[in-house]
Coordinates of C-alpha atoms in Angstrom, one line a residue:
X2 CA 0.0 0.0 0.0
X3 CA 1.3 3.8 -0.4
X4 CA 3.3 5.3 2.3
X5 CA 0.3 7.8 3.1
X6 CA -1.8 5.0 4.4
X7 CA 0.5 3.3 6.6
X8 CA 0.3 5.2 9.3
X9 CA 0.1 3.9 12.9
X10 CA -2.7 4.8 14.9
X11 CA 0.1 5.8 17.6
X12 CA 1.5 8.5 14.6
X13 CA -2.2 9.9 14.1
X14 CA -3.8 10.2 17.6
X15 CA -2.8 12.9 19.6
X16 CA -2.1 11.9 23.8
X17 CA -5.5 11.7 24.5
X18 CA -6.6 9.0 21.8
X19 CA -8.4 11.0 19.1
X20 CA -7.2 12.2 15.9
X21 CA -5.8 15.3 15.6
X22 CA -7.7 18.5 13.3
X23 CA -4.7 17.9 10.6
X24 CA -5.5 14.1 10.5
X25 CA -9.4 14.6 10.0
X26 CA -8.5 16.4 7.3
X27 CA -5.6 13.8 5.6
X28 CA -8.2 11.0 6.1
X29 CA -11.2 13.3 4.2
X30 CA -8.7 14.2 1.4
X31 CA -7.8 10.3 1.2
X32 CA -11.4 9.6 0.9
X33 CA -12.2 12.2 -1.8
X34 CA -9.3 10.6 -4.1
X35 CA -10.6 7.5 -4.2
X36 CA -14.5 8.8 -4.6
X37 CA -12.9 10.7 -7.5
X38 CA -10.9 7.4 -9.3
X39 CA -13.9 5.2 -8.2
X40 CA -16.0 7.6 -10.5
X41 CA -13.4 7.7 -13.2
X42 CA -13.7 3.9 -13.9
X43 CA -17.4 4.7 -13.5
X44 CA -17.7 6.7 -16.2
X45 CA -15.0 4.9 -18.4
X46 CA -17.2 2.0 -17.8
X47 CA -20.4 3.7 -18.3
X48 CA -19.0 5.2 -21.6
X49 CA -17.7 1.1 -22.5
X50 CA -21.7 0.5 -22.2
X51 CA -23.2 3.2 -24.0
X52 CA -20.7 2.5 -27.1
X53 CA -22.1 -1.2 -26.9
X54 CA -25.4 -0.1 -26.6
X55 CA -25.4 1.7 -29.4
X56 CA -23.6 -0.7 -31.7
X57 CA -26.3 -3.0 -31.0
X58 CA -28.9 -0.8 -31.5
X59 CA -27.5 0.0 -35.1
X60 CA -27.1 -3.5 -36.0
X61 CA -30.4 -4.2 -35.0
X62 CA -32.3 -1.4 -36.6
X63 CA -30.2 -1.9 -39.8
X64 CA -31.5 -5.0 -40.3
X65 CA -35.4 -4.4 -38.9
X66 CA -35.4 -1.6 -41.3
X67 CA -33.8 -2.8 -44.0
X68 CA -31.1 0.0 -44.5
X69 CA -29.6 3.2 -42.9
X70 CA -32.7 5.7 -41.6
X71 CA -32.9 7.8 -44.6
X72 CA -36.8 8.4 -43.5
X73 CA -35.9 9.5 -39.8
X74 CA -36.5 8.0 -36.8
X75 CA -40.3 6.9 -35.6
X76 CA -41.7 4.2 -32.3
X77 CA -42.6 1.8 -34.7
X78 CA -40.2 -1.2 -36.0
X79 CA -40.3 -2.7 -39.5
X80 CA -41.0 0.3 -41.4
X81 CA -38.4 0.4 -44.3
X82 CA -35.5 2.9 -44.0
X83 CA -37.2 4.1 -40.4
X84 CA -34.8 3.4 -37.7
X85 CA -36.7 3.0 -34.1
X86 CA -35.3 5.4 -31.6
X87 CA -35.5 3.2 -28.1
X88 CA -31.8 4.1 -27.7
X89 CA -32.3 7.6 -26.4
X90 CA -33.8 6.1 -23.2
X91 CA -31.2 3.9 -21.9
X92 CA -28.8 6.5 -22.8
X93 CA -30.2 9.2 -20.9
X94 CA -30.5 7.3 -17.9
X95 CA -27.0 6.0 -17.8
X96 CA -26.0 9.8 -18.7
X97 CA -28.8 11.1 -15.4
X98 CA -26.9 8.7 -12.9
X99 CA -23.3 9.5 -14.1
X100 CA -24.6 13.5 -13.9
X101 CA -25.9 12.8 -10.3
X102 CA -22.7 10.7 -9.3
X103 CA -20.5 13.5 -10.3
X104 CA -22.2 16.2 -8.9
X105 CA -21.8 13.7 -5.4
X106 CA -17.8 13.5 -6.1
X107 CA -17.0 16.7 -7.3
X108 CA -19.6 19.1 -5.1
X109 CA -18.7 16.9 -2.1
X110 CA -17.5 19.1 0.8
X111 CA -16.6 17.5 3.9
X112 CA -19.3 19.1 6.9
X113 CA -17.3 21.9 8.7
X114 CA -17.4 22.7 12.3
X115 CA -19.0 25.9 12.0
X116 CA -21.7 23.9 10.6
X117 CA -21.9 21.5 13.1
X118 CA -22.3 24.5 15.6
X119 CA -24.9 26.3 13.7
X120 CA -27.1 22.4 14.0
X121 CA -26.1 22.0 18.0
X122 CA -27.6 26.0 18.3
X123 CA -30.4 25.4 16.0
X124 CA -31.5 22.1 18.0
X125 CA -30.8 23.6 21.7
X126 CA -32.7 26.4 20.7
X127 CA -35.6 24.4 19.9
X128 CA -36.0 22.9 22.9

């Protein structure tokens, strides 16, 4: 494993047995590289799909049809030189979860602790 994970839990507690502020923040950084190269062989996996997707969905409509779409696109199979258009949905929906799995990676922000004392006011208050 790299040398930034071996760490001994004697090296990253401070006396009294908890992390220190600087570790917190190693260990979040840590974590937000590996969200960000697990969602880089996400999308280079979800991109693999959609290319195979799509080669099958030519094949197949160049045969049902008869040809290449030179009368457009239509819901209805068979129809000479009309190509069906059922790939847009799969493709949207892989191209939706990728959109909401980056947004998660990239727009991730670890909660800070003004935060966390703005919720503790907020809910002492309350009471």
């Amino acid at each position: 494993m790299p040398e930034i994970l071996e760490k001994t839990p004697s090296e990253t507690e401070t006396e009294a047995g908890r992390p220190t502020e600087d570790d917190r923040r190693r260990q979040e950084a840590i974590k937000q590289i590996e969200r960000r190269r697990h969602f880089r062989v996400e999308l280079a996996a979800s991109a693999l799909a959609i290319v195979l997707l799509v080669v099958i969905w030519a094949t197949s409509e160049y045969h049902n049809a008869g040809g290449w779409p030179t009368h457009g696109f239509s819901q209805s199979s068979g129809i000479h030189d009309v190509w069906n258009y059922w790939i847009v949905y799969p493709v949207v929906g892989i191209l939706l979860i990728l959109g909401a799995r980056a947004w998660f990676v990239y727009g991730h922000r670890p909660i800070s602790e003004s935060e966390i004392q703005r919720e503790v006011e907020r809910q002492t208050q309350r009471r």
